[in-house]
Coordinates of C-alpha atoms in Angstrom, one line a residue:
X270 CA 2.9 84.7 15.9
X271 CA 6.4 83.7 15.1
X272 CA 7.5 87.2 15.1
X273 CA 6.0 87.7 18.6
X274 CA 7.9 84.7 19.8
X275 CA 11.1 86.1 18.3
X276 CA 10.5 89.4 20.1
X277 CA 9.9 87.7 23.4
X278 CA 12.9 85.6 23.0
X279 CA 15.0 88.6 22.2
X280 CA 13.6 90.3 25.2
X281 CA 14.4 87.4 27.3
X282 CA 17.9 87.2 26.0
X283 CA 18.3 90.9 26.6
X284 CA 17.2 90.4 30.2
X285 CA 19.6 87.6 30.7
X286 CA 22.4 89.7 29.3
X287 CA 21.4 92.6 31.6
X288 CA 21.6 90.3 34.6
X289 CA 25.0 89.0 33.6
X290 CA 26.3 92.6 33.3
X291 CA 25.0 93.4 36.7
X292 CA 26.8 90.4 38.1
X293 CA 30.0 91.5 36.5
X294 CA 29.6 95.0 37.7
X295 CA 29.1 93.8 41.3
X296 CA 32.2 91.6 41.1
X297 CA 34.2 94.5 39.9
X298 CA 32.9 96.5 42.7
X299 CA 34.1 93.9 45.2
X300 CA 37.5 93.8 43.5
X301 CA 37.7 97.6 43.7
X302 CA 36.9 97.5 47.3
X303 CA 39.6 94.8 48.0
X304 CA 42.1 96.9 46.0
X305 CA 41.3 100.0 48.0
X306 CA 41.6 98.1 51.3
X307 CA 44.9 96.6 50.3
X308 CA 46.2 100.0 49.2
X309 CA 45.1 101.5 52.5
X310 CA 46.9 98.8 54.4
X311 CA 50.0 99.3 52.4
X312 CA 49.8 103.0 53.0
X313 CA 49.4 102.3 56.8
X314 CA 52.4 100.0 56.7
X315 CA 54.5 102.6 54.8
X316 CA 53.5 105.2 57.4
X317 CA 54.4 102.9 60.3
X318 CA 57.8 102.2 58.7
X319 CA 58.4 105.9 58.2
X320 CA 57.6 106.6 61.8
X321 CA 59.6 103.7 63.1
X322 CA 62.8 104.4 61.2
X323 CA 63.7 107.6 63.2
X324 CA 63.1 105.7 66.4
X325 CA 65.3 102.9 65.4
X326 CA 68.0 105.4 64.3
X327 CA 67.7 107.1 67.7
X328 CA 68.1 103.8 69.5
X329 CA 71.1 102.9 67.5
X330 CA 72.6 106.4 68.2
X331 CA 71.9 105.9 71.9
X332 CA 73.7 102.6 71.9
X333 CA 76.7 104.1 70.1
X334 CA 76.8 107.0 72.6
X335 CA 76.6 104.5 75.5
X336 CA 79.6 102.6 74.1
X337 CA 81.5 105.8 73.6
X338 CA 80.7 106.9 77.2
X339 CA 81.9 103.5 78.5
X340 CA 85.1 103.9 76.6
X341 CA 85.6 107.4 77.9
X342 CA 84.9 106.3 81.5
X343 CA 87.4 103.5 81.1
X344 CA 90.0 105.9 79.8
X345 CA 89.2 108.3 82.6
X346 CA 89.8 105.5 85.2
X347 CA 93.0 104.5 83.6
X348 CA 94.3 108.1 83.6
X349 CA 93.2 108.6 87.2
X350 CA 95.1 105.5 88.2
X351 CA 98.1 106.7 86.3
X352 CA 97.9 110.1 88.0
X353 CA 97.7 108.5 91.5
X354 CA 100.8 106.4 90.7
X355 CA 102.6 109.4 89.5
X356 CA 101.6 111.4 92.6
X357 CA 102.8 108.5 94.8
X358 CA 106.1 108.3 92.9
X359 CA 106.5 112.0 93.2
X360 CA 105.8 112.0 96.9
X361 CA 108.2 109.1 97.5
X362 CA 110.8 111.0 95.4
X363 CA 110.2 114.2 97.4
X364 CA 110.5 112.4 100.7
X365 CA 113.7 110.7 99.6
X366 CA 115.2 114.0 98.5
X367 CA 114.2 115.6 101.8
X368 CA 115.6 112.7 103.8
X369 CA 118.9 112.8 101.8
X370 CA 119.1 116.6 102.2
X371 CA 118.5 116.3 106.0
X372 CA 121.1 113.5 106.3
X373 CA 123.6 115.6 104.3
X374 CA 122.9 118.6 106.5
X375 CA 123.2 116.5 109.7
X376 CA 126.5 115.0 108.4
X377 CA 128.0 118.4 107.6
X378 CA 126.7 119.8 110.9
X379 CA 128.0 116.8 112.9
X380 CA 131.6 117.5 111.8
X381 CA 131.3 121.1 113.0
X382 CA 129.6 120.0 116.3
X383 CA 132.3 117.5 116.9
X384 CA 135.0 120.1 116.5
X385 CA 133.2 122.3 119.0
X386 CA 133.1 119.6 121.7
X387 CA 136.8 119.8 122.8
X388 CA 136.3 123.5 123.2
X389 CA 133.3 122.9 125.5
X390 CA 135.4 120.3 127.4
X391 CA 138.1 122.8 128.0
X392 CA 135.7 125.5 129.2
X393 CA 134.1 123.0 131.6
X394 CA 137.5 122.0 133.0
X395 CA 138.3 125.7 133.5
X396 CA 135.0 126.4 135.3
X397 CA 135.7 123.4 137.6
X398 CA 139.0 125.1 138.7
X399 CA 137.3 128.1 140.1
X400 CA 136.5 128.1 143.8
X401 CA 135.2 131.6 143.8
X402 CA 132.1 131.7 141.6
X403 CA 131.9 135.5 142.1
X404 CA 135.1 136.0 140.2
X405 CA 134.5 138.0 137.0
X406 CA 136.7 135.6 135.1
X407 CA 134.5 132.7 136.2
X408 CA 131.4 134.5 135.1
X409 CA 132.9 135.3 131.7
X410 CA 134.1 131.7 131.1
X411 CA 130.7 130.3 132.3
X412 CA 128.8 132.6 130.0
X413 CA 130.9 131.5 126.9
X414 CA 130.4 127.9 127.9
X415 CA 126.7 128.3 128.2
X416 CA 126.5 130.0 124.8
X417 CA 128.4 127.1 123.2
X418 CA 126.0 124.6 124.8
X419 CA 123.1 126.6 123.4
X420 CA 124.5 126.3 119.9
X421 CA 124.9 122.5 120.4
X422 CA 121.3 122.2 121.6
X423 CA 120.1 124.3 118.6
X424 CA 121.5 121.6 116.3
X425 CA 120.1 118.7 118.2
X426 CA 123.2 117.9 120.3
X427 CA 122.7 116.8 123.9
X428 CA 124.9 115.1 126.5
X429 CA 124.6 111.4 127.4
X430 CA 123.8 110.7 131.0
X431 CA 126.4 108.3 132.4
X432 CA 127.1 108.6 136.1
X433 CA 125.2 105.9 138.0
X434 CA 123.8 104.4 134.8
X435 CA 124.4 100.8 133.6
X436 CA 127.3 100.5 131.2
X437 CA 126.1 100.4 127.5
X438 CA 128.8 99.8 124.9
X439 CA 126.6 101.5 122.3
X440 CA 127.0 104.8 124.2
X441 CA 129.9 104.3 126.6
X442 CA 133.5 103.5 126.3
X443 CA 135.1 101.9 129.4
X444 CA 138.6 103.4 130.0
X445 CA 138.8 102.2 133.6
X446 CA 137.3 100.0 136.3
X447 CA 136.6 100.1 140.0
X448 CA 135.3 97.9 142.7
X449 CA 132.6 99.1 145.1
X450 CA 130.8 96.4 147.0
X451 CA 127.8 98.6 147.6
X452 CA 127.2 99.2 143.9
X453 CA 126.0 96.6 141.4
X454 CA 128.3 95.3 138.7
X455 CA 128.4 97.1 135.4
X456 CA 127.4 100.4 136.9
X457 CA 129.3 103.5 135.8
X458 CA 131.2 104.9 138.7
X459 CA 132.7 108.0 137.1
X460 CA 132.6 109.9 133.8
X461 CA 136.0 111.1 132.5
X462 CA 134.6 112.7 129.4
X463 CA 131.1 113.6 128.4
X464 CA 129.5 111.8 125.5
X465 CA 127.1 113.4 123.1
X466 CA 124.2 112.4 120.8
X467 CA 123.1 114.4 117.8
X468 CA 119.4 113.7 117.3
X469 CA 119.2 109.9 117.4
X470 CA 122.9 109.2 116.4
X471 CA 126.0 109.0 118.5
X472 CA 128.3 111.9 118.1
X473 CA 130.9 110.9 120.7
X474 CA 130.8 108.1 123.3
X475 CA 131.2 108.8 127.0
X476 CA 134.5 107.7 128.5
X477 CA 133.8 106.1 131.8
X478 CA 135.0 104.0 134.7
X479 CA 132.8 100.9 135.4
X480 CA 132.2 99.0 138.6
X481 CA 133.5 95.4 138.4
X482 CA 133.6 92.9 141.2
X483 CA 136.7 90.7 141.7
X484 CA 135.3 87.7 139.9
X485 CA 134.5 89.7 136.8
X486 CA 137.4 92.1 136.9
X487 CA 139.5 90.1 134.6
X488 CA 136.8 90.2 131.9
X489 CA 137.2 94.0 131.6
X490 CA 140.6 95.3 130.4
X491 CA 140.6 99.0 129.5
X492 CA 142.9 99.4 126.4
X493 CA 142.7 103.1 125.8
X494 CA 143.6 106.2 127.7
X495 CA 141.3 109.1 128.4
X496 CA 140.9 111.3 125.4
X497 CA 142.3 108.9 122.9
X498 CA 138.9 108.0 121.2
X499 CA 137.2 110.9 119.5
X500 CA 135.4 108.5 117.1
X501 CA 131.7 108.9 116.4
X502 CA 129.1 107.0 114.6
X503 CA 128.8 109.9 112.3
X504 CA 131.2 109.1 109.5

C-alpha cells in the first residue's frame, strides 16, 4: 500500500512538473513573439531611415542650389547695372566728343567764312553799280557772287535781316542815326553792311543806321565808322 502511495505521489509530482514546464514554454513563446515584433519594428524603422536619407539629402541640395541661384542672380543684376552705367558713360563721352568735334569744325570753318564775307561785300557793291543788267560783265559778276553765297549757305551761314527791324544790339551795330517822324523809335532805317549768322552764332553784326527821335537822339552816339568792326562772336 505504501508503495502504491509513493507511485501515486511520484505521478502527481511528475504531473506538476509537466504543468510547470508547459507554463515556462508558453512564457518563452510570448517572449519570442515580443522579440520578433521588436525586431520587425526596428527593421521597419531602419528601412524608413534608409528611404528618408536620400530625400533629406535632395532637399539639402535643393536649398544649396537655391542659394547659389540667388547669388548668381544678384551678381547678374550687379553686372547689368554696371553695364548700363558703362554704356551711359560711353554715350555721354561719344556725344561730348561729337560736340567738341563739331564745335572745332565750326570754329575752323567760321574763320574761313569770315574771310569770304568781304569778297561777297565787294561783289554786291559791284553788282549795284551796274544799270544794264544785260551787260555780260554784270552777269559774270552776279554768277560769281551767287556761287559764293551758295558756299556760305552750305556751311550754315545766312544774312541777318535788318532793314525795318527793331534794333537789337545782339545782332546789330549802330554806326549812325536818323530821325523820321513816321517811323517808330529804335527801328533800323538803313543797313550799311550785312551781318551774318553761322548756324545759331553771330559771325558778323550788321552795321546800321537807327531811327531816333529828338528827345532820345542824345542817348545814341555812334562811335565807329562803317567797316571798322569785323568782330564776331566766333573767337
